[in-house]
JSON list of C-alpha atoms in Angstrom, two decimals:
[
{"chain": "B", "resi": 1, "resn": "UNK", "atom": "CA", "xyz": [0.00, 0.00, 0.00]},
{"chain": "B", "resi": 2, "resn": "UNK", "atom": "CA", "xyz": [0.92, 3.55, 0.06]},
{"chain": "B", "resi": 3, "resn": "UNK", "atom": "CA", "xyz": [3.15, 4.71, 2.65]},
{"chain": "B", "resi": 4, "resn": "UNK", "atom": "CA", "xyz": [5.37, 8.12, 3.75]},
{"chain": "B", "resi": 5, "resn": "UNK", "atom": "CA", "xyz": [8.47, 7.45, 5.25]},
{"chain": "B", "resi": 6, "resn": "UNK", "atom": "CA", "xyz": [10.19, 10.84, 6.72]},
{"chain": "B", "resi": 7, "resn": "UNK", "atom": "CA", "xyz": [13.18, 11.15, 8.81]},
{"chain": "B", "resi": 8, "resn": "UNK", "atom": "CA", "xyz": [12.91, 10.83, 12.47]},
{"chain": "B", "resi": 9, "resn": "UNK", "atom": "CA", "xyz": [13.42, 14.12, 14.37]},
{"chain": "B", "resi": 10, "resn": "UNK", "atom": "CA", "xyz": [14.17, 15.88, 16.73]},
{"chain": "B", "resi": 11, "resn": "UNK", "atom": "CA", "xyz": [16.09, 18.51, 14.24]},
{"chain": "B", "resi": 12, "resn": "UNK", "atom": "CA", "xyz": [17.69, 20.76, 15.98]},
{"chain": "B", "resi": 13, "resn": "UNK", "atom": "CA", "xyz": [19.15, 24.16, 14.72]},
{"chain": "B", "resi": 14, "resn": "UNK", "atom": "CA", "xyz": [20.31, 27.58, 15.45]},
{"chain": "B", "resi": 15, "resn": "UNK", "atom": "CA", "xyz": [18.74, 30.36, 13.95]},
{"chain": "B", "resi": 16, "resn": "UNK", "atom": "CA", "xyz": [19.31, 31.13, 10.20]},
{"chain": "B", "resi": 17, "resn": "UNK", "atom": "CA", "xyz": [21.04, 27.46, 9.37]},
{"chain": "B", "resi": 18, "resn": "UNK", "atom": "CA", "xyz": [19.60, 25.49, 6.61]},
{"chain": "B", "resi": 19, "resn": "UNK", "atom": "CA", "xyz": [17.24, 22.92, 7.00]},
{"chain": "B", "resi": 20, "resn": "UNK", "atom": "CA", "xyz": [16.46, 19.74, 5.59]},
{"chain": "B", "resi": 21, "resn": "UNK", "atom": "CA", "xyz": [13.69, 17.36, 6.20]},
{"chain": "B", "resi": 22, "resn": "UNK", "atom": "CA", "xyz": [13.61, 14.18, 4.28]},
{"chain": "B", "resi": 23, "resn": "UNK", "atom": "CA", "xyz": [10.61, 12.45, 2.86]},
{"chain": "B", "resi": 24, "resn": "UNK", "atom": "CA", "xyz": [10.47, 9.43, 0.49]},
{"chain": "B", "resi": 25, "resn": "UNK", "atom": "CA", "xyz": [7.53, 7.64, -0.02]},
{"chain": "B", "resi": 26, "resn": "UNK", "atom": "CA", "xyz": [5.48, 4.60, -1.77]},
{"chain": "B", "resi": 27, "resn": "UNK", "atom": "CA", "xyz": [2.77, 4.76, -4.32]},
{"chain": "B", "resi": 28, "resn": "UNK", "atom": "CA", "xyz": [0.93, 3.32, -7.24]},
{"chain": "B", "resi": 29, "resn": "UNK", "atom": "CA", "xyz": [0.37, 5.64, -9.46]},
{"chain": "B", "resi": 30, "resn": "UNK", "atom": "CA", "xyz": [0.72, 9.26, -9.32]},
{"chain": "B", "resi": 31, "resn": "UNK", "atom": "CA", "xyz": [0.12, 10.70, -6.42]},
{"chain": "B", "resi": 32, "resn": "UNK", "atom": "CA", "xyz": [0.03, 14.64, -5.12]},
{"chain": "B", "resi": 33, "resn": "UNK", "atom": "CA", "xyz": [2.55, 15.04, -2.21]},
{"chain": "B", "resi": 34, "resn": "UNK", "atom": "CA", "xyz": [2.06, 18.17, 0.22]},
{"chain": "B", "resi": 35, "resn": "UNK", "atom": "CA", "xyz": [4.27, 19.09, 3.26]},
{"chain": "B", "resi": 36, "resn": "UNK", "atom": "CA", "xyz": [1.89, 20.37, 6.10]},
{"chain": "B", "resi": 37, "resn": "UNK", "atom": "CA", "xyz": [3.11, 22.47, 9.66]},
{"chain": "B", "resi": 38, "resn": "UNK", "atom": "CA", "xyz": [1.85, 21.48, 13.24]},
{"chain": "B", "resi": 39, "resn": "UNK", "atom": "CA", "xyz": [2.78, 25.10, 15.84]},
{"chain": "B", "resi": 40, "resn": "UNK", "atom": "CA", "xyz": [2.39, 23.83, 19.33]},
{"chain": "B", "resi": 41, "resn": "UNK", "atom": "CA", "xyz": [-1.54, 23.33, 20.47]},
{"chain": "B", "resi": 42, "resn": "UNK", "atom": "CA", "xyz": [-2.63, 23.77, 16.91]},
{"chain": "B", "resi": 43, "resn": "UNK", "atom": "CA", "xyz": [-4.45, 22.11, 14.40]},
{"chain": "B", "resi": 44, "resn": "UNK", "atom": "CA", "xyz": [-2.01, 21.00, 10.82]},
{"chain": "B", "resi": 45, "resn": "UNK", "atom": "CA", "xyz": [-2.05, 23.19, 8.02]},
{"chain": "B", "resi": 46, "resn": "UNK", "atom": "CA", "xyz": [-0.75, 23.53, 5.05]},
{"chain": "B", "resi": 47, "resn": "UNK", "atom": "CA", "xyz": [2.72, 24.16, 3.59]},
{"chain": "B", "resi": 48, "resn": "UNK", "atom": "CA", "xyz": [2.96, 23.63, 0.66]},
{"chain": "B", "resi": 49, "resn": "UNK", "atom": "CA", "xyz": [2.46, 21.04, -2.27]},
{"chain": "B", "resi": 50, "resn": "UNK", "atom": "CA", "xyz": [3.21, 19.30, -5.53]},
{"chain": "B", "resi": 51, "resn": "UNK", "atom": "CA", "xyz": [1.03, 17.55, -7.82]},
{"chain": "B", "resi": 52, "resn": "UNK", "atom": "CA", "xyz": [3.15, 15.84, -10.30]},
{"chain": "B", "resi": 53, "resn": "UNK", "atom": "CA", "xyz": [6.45, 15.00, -11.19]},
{"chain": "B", "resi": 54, "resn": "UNK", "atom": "CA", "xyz": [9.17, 17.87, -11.35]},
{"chain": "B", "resi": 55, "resn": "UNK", "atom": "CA", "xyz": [6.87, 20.53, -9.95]},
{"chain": "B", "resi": 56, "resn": "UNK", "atom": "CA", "xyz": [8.44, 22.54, -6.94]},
{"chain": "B", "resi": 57, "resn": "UNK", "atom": "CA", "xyz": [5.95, 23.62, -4.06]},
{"chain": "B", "resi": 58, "resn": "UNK", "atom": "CA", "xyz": [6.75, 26.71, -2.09]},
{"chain": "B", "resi": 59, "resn": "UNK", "atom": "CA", "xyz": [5.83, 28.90, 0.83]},
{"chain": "B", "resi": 60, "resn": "UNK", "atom": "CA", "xyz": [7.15, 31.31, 3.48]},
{"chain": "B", "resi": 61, "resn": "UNK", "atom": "CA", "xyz": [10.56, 30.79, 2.47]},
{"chain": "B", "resi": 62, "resn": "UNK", "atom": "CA", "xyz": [10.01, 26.24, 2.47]},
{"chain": "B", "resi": 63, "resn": "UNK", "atom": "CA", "xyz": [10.39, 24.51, -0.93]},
{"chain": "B", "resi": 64, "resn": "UNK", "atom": "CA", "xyz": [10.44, 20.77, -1.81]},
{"chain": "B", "resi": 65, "resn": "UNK", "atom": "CA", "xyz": [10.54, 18.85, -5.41]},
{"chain": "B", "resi": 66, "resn": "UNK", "atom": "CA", "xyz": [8.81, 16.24, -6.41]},
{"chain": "B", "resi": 67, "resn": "UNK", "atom": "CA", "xyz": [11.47, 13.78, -7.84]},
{"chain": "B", "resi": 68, "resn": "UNK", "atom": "CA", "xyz": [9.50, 10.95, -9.31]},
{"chain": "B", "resi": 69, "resn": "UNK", "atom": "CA", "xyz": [13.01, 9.05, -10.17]},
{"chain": "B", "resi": 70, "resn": "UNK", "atom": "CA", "xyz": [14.19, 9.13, -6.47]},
{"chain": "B", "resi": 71, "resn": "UNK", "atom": "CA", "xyz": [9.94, 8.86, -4.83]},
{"chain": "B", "resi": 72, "resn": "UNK", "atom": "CA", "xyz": [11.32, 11.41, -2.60]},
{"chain": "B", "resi": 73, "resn": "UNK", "atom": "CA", "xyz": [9.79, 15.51, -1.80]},
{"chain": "B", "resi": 74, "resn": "UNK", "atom": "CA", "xyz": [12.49, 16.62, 0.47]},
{"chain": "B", "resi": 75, "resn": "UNK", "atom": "CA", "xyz": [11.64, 20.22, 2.57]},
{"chain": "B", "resi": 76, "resn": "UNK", "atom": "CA", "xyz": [14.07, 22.96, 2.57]},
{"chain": "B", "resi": 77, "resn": "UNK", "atom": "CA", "xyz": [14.83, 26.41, 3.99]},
{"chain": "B", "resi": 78, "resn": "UNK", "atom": "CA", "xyz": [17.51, 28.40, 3.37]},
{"chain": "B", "resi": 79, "resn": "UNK", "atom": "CA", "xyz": [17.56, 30.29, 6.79]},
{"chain": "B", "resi": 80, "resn": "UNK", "atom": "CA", "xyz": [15.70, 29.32, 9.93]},
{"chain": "B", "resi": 81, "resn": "UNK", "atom": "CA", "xyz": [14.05, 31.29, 12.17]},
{"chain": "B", "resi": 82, "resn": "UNK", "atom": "CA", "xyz": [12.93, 31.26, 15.69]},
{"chain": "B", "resi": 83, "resn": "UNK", "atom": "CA", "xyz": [9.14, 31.32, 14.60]},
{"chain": "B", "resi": 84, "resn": "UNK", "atom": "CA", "xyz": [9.57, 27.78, 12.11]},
{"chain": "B", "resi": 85, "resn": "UNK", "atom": "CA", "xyz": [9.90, 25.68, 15.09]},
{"chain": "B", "resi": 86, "resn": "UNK", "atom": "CA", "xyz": [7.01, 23.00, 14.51]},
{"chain": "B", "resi": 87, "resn": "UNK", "atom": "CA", "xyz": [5.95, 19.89, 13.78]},
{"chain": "B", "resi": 88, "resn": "UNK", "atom": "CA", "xyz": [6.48, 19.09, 9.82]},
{"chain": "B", "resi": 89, "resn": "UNK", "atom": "CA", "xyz": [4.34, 16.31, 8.36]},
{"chain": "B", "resi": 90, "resn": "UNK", "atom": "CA", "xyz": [4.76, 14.69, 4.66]},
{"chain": "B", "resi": 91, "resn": "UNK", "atom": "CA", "xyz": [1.92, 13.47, 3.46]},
{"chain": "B", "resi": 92, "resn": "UNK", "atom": "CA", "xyz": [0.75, 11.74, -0.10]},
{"chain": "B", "resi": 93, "resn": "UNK", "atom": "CA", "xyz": [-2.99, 11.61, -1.88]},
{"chain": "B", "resi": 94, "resn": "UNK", "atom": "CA", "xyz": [-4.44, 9.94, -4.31]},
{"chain": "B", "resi": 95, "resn": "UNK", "atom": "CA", "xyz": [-7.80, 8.88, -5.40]},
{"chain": "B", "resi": 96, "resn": "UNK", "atom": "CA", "xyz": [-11.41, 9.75, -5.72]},
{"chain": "B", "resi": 97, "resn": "UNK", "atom": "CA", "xyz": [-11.53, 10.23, -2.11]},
{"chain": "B", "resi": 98, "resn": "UNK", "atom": "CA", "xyz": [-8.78, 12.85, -0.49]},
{"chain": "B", "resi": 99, "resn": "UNK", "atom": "CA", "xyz": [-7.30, 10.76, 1.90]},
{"chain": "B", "resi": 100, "resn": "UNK", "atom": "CA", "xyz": [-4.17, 11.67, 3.14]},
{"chain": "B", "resi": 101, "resn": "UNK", "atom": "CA", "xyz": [-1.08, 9.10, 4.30]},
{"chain": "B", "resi": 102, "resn": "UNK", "atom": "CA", "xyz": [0.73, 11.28, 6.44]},
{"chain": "B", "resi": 103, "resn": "UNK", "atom": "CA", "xyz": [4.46, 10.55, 7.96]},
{"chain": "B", "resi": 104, "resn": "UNK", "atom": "CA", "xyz": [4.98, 10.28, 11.34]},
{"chain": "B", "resi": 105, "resn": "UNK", "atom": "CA", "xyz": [6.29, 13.61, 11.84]},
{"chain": "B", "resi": 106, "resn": "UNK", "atom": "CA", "xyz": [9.45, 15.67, 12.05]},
{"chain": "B", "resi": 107, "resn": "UNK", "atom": "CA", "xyz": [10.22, 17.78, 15.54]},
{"chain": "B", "resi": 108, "resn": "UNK", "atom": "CA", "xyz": [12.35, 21.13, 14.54]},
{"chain": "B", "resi": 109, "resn": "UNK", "atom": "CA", "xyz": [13.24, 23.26, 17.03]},
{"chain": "B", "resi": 110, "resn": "UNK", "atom": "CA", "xyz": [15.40, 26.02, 16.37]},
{"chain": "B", "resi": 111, "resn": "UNK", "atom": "CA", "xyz": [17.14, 28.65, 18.93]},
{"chain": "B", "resi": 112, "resn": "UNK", "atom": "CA", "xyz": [17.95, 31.40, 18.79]},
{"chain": "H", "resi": 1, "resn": "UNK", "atom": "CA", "xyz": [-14.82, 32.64, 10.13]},
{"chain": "H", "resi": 2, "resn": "UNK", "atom": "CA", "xyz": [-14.76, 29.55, 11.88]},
{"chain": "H", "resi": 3, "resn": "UNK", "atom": "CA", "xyz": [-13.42, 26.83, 9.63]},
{"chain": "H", "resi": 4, "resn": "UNK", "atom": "CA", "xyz": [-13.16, 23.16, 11.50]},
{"chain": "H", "resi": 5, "resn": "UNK", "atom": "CA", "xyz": [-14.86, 23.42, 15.33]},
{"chain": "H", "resi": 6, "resn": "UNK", "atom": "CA", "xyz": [-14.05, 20.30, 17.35]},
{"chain": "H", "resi": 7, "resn": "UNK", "atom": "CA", "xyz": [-15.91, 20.27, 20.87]},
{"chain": "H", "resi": 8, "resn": "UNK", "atom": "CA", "xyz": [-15.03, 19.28, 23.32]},
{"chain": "H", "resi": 9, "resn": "UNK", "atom": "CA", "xyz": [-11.08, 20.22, 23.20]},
{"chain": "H", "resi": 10, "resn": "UNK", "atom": "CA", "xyz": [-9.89, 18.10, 26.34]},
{"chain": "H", "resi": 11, "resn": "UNK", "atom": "CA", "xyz": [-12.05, 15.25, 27.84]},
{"chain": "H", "resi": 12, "resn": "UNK", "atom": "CA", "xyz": [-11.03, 12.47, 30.83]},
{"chain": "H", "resi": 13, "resn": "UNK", "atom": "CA", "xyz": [-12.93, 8.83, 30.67]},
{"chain": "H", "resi": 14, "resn": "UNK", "atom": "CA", "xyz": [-12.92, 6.33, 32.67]},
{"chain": "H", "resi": 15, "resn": "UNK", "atom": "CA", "xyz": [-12.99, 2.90, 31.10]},
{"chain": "H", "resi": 16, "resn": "UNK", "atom": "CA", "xyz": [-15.95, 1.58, 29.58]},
{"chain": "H", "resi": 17, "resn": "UNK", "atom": "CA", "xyz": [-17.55, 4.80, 29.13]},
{"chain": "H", "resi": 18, "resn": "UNK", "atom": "CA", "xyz": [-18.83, 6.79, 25.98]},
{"chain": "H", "resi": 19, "resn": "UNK", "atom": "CA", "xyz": [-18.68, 9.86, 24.76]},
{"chain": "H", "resi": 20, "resn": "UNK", "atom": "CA", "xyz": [-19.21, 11.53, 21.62]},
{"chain": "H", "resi": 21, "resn": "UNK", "atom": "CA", "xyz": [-16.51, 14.20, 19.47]},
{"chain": "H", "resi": 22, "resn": "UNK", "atom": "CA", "xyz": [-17.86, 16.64, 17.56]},
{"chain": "H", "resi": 23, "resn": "UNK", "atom": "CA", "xyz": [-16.95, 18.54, 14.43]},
{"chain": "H", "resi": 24, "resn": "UNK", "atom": "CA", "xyz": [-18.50, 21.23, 12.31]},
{"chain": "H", "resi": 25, "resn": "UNK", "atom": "CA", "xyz": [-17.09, 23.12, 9.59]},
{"chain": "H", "resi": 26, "resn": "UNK", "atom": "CA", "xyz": [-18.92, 25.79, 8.01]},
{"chain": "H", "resi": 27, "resn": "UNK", "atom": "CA", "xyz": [-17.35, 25.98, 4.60]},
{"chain": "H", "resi": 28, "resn": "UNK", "atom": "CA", "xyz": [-19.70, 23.46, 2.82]},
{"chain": "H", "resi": 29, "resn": "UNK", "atom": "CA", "xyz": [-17.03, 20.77, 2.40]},
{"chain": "H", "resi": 30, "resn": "UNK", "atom": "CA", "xyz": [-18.33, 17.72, 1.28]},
{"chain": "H", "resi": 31, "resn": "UNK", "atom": "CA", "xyz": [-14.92, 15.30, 2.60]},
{"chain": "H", "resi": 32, "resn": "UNK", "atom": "CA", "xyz": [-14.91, 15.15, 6.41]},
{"chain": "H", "resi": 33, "resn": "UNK", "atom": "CA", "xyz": [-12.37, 12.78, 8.16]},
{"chain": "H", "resi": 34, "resn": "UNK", "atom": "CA", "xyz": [-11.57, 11.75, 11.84]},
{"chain": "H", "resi": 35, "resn": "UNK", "atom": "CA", "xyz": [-7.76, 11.48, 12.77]},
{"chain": "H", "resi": 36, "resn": "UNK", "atom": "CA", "xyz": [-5.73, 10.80, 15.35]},
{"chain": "H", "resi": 37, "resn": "UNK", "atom": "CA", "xyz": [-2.63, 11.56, 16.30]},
{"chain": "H", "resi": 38, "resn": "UNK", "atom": "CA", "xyz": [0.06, 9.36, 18.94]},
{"chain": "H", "resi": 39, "resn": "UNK", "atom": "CA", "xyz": [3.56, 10.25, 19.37]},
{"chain": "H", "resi": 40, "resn": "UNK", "atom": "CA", "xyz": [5.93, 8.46, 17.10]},
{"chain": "H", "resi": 41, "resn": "UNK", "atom": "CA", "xyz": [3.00, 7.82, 14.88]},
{"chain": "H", "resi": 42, "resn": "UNK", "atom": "CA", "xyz": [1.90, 10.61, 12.58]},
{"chain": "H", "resi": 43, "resn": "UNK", "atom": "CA", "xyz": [-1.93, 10.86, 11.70]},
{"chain": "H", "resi": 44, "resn": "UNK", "atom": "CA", "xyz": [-3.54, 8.08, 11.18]},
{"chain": "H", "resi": 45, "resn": "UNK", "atom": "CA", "xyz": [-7.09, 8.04, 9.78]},
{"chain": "H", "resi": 46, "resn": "UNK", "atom": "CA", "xyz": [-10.18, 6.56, 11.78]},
{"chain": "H", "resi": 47, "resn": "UNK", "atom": "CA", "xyz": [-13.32, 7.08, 9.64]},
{"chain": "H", "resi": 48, "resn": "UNK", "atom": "CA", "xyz": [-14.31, 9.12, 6.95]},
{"chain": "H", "resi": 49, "resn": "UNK", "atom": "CA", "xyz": [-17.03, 10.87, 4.51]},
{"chain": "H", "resi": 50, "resn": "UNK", "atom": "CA", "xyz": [-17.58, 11.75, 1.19]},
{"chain": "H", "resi": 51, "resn": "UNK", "atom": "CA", "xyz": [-20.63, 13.24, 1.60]},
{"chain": "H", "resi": 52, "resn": "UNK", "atom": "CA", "xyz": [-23.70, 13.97, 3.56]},
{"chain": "H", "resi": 53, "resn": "UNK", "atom": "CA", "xyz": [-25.18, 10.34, 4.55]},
{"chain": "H", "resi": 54, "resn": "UNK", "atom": "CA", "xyz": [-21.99, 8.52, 4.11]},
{"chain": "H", "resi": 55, "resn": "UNK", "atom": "CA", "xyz": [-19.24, 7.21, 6.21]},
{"chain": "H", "resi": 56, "resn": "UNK", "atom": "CA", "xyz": [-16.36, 4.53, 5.69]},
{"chain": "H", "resi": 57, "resn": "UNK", "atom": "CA", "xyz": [-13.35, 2.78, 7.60]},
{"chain": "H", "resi": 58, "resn": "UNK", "atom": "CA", "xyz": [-10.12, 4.31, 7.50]},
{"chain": "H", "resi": 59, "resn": "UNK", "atom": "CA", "xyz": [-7.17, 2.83, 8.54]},
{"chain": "H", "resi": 60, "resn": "UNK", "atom": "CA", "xyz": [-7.98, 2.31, 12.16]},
{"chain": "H", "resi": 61, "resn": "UNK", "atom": "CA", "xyz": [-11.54, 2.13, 12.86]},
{"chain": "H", "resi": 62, "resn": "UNK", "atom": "CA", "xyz": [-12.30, -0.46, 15.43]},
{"chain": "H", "resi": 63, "resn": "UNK", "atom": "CA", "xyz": [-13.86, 0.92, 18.87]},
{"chain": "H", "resi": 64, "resn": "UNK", "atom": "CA", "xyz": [-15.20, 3.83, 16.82]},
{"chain": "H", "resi": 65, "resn": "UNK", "atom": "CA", "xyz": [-18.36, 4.72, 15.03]},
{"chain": "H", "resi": 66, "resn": "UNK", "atom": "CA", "xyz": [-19.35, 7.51, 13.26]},
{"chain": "H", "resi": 67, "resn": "UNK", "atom": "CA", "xyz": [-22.05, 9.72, 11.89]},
{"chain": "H", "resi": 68, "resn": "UNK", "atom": "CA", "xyz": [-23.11, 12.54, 8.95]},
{"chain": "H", "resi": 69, "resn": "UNK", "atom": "CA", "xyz": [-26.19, 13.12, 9.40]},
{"chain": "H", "resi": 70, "resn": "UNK", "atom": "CA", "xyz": [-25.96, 16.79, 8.28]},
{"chain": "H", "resi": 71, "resn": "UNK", "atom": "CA", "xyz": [-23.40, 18.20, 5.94]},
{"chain": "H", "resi": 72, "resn": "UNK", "atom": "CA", "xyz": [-21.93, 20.27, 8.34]},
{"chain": "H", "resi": 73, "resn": "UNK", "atom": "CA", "xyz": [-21.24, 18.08, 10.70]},
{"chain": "H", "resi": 74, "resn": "UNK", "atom": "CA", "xyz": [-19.19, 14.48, 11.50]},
{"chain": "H", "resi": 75, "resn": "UNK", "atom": "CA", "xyz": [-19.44, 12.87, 14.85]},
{"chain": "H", "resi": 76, "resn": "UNK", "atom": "CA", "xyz": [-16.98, 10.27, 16.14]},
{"chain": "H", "resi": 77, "resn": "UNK", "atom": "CA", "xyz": [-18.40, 8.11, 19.04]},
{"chain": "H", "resi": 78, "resn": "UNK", "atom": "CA", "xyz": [-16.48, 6.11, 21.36]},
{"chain": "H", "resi": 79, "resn": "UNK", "atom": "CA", "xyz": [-18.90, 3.13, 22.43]},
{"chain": "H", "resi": 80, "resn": "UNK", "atom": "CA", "xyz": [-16.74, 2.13, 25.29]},
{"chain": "H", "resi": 81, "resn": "UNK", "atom": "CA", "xyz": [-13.90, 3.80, 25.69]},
{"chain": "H", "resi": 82, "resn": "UNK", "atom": "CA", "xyz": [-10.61, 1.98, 26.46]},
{"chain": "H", "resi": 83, "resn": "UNK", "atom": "CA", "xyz": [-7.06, 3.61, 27.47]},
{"chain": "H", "resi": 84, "resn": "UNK", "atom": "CA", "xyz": [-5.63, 2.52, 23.95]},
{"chain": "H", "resi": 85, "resn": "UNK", "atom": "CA", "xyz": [-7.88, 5.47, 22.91]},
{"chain": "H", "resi": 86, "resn": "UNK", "atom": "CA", "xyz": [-6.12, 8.08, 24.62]},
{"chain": "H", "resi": 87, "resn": "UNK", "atom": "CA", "xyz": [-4.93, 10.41, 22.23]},
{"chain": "H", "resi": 88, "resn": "UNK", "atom": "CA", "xyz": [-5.59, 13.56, 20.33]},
{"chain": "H", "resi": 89, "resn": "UNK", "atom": "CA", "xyz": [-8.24, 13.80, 17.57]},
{"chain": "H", "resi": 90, "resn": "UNK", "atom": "CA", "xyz": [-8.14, 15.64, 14.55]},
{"chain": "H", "resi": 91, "resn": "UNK", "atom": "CA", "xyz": [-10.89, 16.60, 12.35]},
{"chain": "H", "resi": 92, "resn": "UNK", "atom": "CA", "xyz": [-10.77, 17.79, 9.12]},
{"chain": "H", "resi": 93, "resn": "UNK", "atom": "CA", "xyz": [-12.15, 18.49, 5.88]},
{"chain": "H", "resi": 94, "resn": "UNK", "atom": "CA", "xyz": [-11.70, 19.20, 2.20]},
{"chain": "H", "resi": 95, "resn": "UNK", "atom": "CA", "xyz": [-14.23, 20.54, -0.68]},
{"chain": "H", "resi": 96, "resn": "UNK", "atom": "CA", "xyz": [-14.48, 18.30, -3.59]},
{"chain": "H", "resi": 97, "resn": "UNK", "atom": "CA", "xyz": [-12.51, 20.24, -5.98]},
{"chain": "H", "resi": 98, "resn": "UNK", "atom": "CA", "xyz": [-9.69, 20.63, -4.13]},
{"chain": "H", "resi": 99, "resn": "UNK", "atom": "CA", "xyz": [-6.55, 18.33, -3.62]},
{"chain": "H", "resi": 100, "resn": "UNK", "atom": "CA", "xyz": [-5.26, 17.33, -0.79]},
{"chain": "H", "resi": 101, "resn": "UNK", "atom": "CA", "xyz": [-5.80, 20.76, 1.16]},
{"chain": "H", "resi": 102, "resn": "UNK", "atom": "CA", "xyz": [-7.48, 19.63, 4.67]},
{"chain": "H", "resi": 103, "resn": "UNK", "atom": "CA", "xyz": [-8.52, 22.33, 6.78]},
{"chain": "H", "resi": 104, "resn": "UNK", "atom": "CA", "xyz": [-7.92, 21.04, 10.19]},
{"chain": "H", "resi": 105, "resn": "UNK", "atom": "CA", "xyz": [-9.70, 21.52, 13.52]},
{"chain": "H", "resi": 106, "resn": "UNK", "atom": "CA", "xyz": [-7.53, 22.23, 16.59]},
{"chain": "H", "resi": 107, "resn": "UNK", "atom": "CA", "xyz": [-7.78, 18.94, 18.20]},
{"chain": "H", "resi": 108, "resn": "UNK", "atom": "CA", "xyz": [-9.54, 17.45, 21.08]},
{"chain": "H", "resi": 109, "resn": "UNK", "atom": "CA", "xyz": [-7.78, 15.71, 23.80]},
{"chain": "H", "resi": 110, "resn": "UNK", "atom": "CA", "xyz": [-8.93, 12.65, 25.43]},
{"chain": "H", "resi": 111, "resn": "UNK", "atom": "CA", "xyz": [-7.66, 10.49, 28.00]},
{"chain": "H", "resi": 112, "resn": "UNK", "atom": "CA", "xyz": [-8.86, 7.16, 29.08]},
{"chain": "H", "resi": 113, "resn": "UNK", "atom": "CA", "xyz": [-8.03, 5.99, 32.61]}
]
């Protein structure tokens, strides 16, 4: 079946380092892949996402490509801050019916 | 704007009780789903809907039911609640033209002793 497989946290940086969360995952077919953001007592939402092959999501400063050849939709930033500290989730769709196959979840915590 | 309303937000059981989650969402979404969340473990999905009238097992569904009675809303009962349950619930939902984009409820927080 489909799965997400993302590395296991926590991550741990200093403020403006570059980050890298990695996410790989297993489908049939061609699924849309979508990086979502947990802050502390909140709800998920949203990153950003990628519906085919090549395509690049991006947001507040986060990008990740969807490499079909490598099943992989790594997340990147350039230079932390303070405020990205969160919960990051990788998650896959596909199908009639919108269900998400999320990843278990990667910790950052940055300082400043 | 309200988006995804779960009530209650925290909730203690003992075992063998029942209680009832609720969500509501006010943006006339027609995919509602029940997660939960358990350190170590991601989101995993308990029930779902497609539409008004219509539910279906996700990928953990045992010890829950649920309900859709009206569009707006998607209820998740626990029949008799056990302390495996003890975790933090997520609803969420998604209009039908959209993909992937859940709009997600704040959670509710239940413990089981």
């Amino acid at each position: 079946g489909n799965s997400v497989t993302q590395m296991e946290g926590p991550v741990t940086l200093s403020e403006e380092a570059f980050l890298t969360i990695n996410c790989t995952y297993t489908a049939t077919g061609y699924p849309s892949l979508f990086w979502y953001v947990q802050y502390p007592g909140e709800g998920l939402q949203l990153l950003l996402k990628a519906t085919k092959a090549d395509d690049k999501g991006s947001n507040k400063g986060f990008e990740a490509t969807y490499r079909k050849e490598t099943t992989s939709f790594h997340l990147e930033k350039g230079s932390v801050q303070v405020s990205d500290s969160a919960v990051y989730f990788c998650a896959l769709s596909g199908g009639a019916t919108n269900k998400l196959i999320f990843g278990t979840g990667t910790l950052l915590a940055v300082q400043p | 704007n309200a988006g995804v309303t779960q009530t209650p937000k925290f909730r203690v059981l003992k075992t063998g009780q029942s209680m009832t989650l609720l969500c509501a969402q006010d943006m006339n979404h027609e995919y509602m789903y029940w997660y939960r969340q358990d350190p170590g473990m991601g989101l995993r999905l308990i029930h779902y809907s497609v539409g008004e009238g219509t539910t279906a097992k996700g990928e953990v569904p045992d010890g829950y039911n649920v309900s859709r009675l009206k569009k707006q809303n998607f209820l998740l009962g626990l029949e008799s609640a056990a302390p495996s349950q003890t975790s933090v619930y997520f609803c969420a939902s998604i209009g039908d033209r959209a993909i992937g984009e859940l709009f997600f409820g704040e959670g509710s927080r239940l413990t089981v002793l």
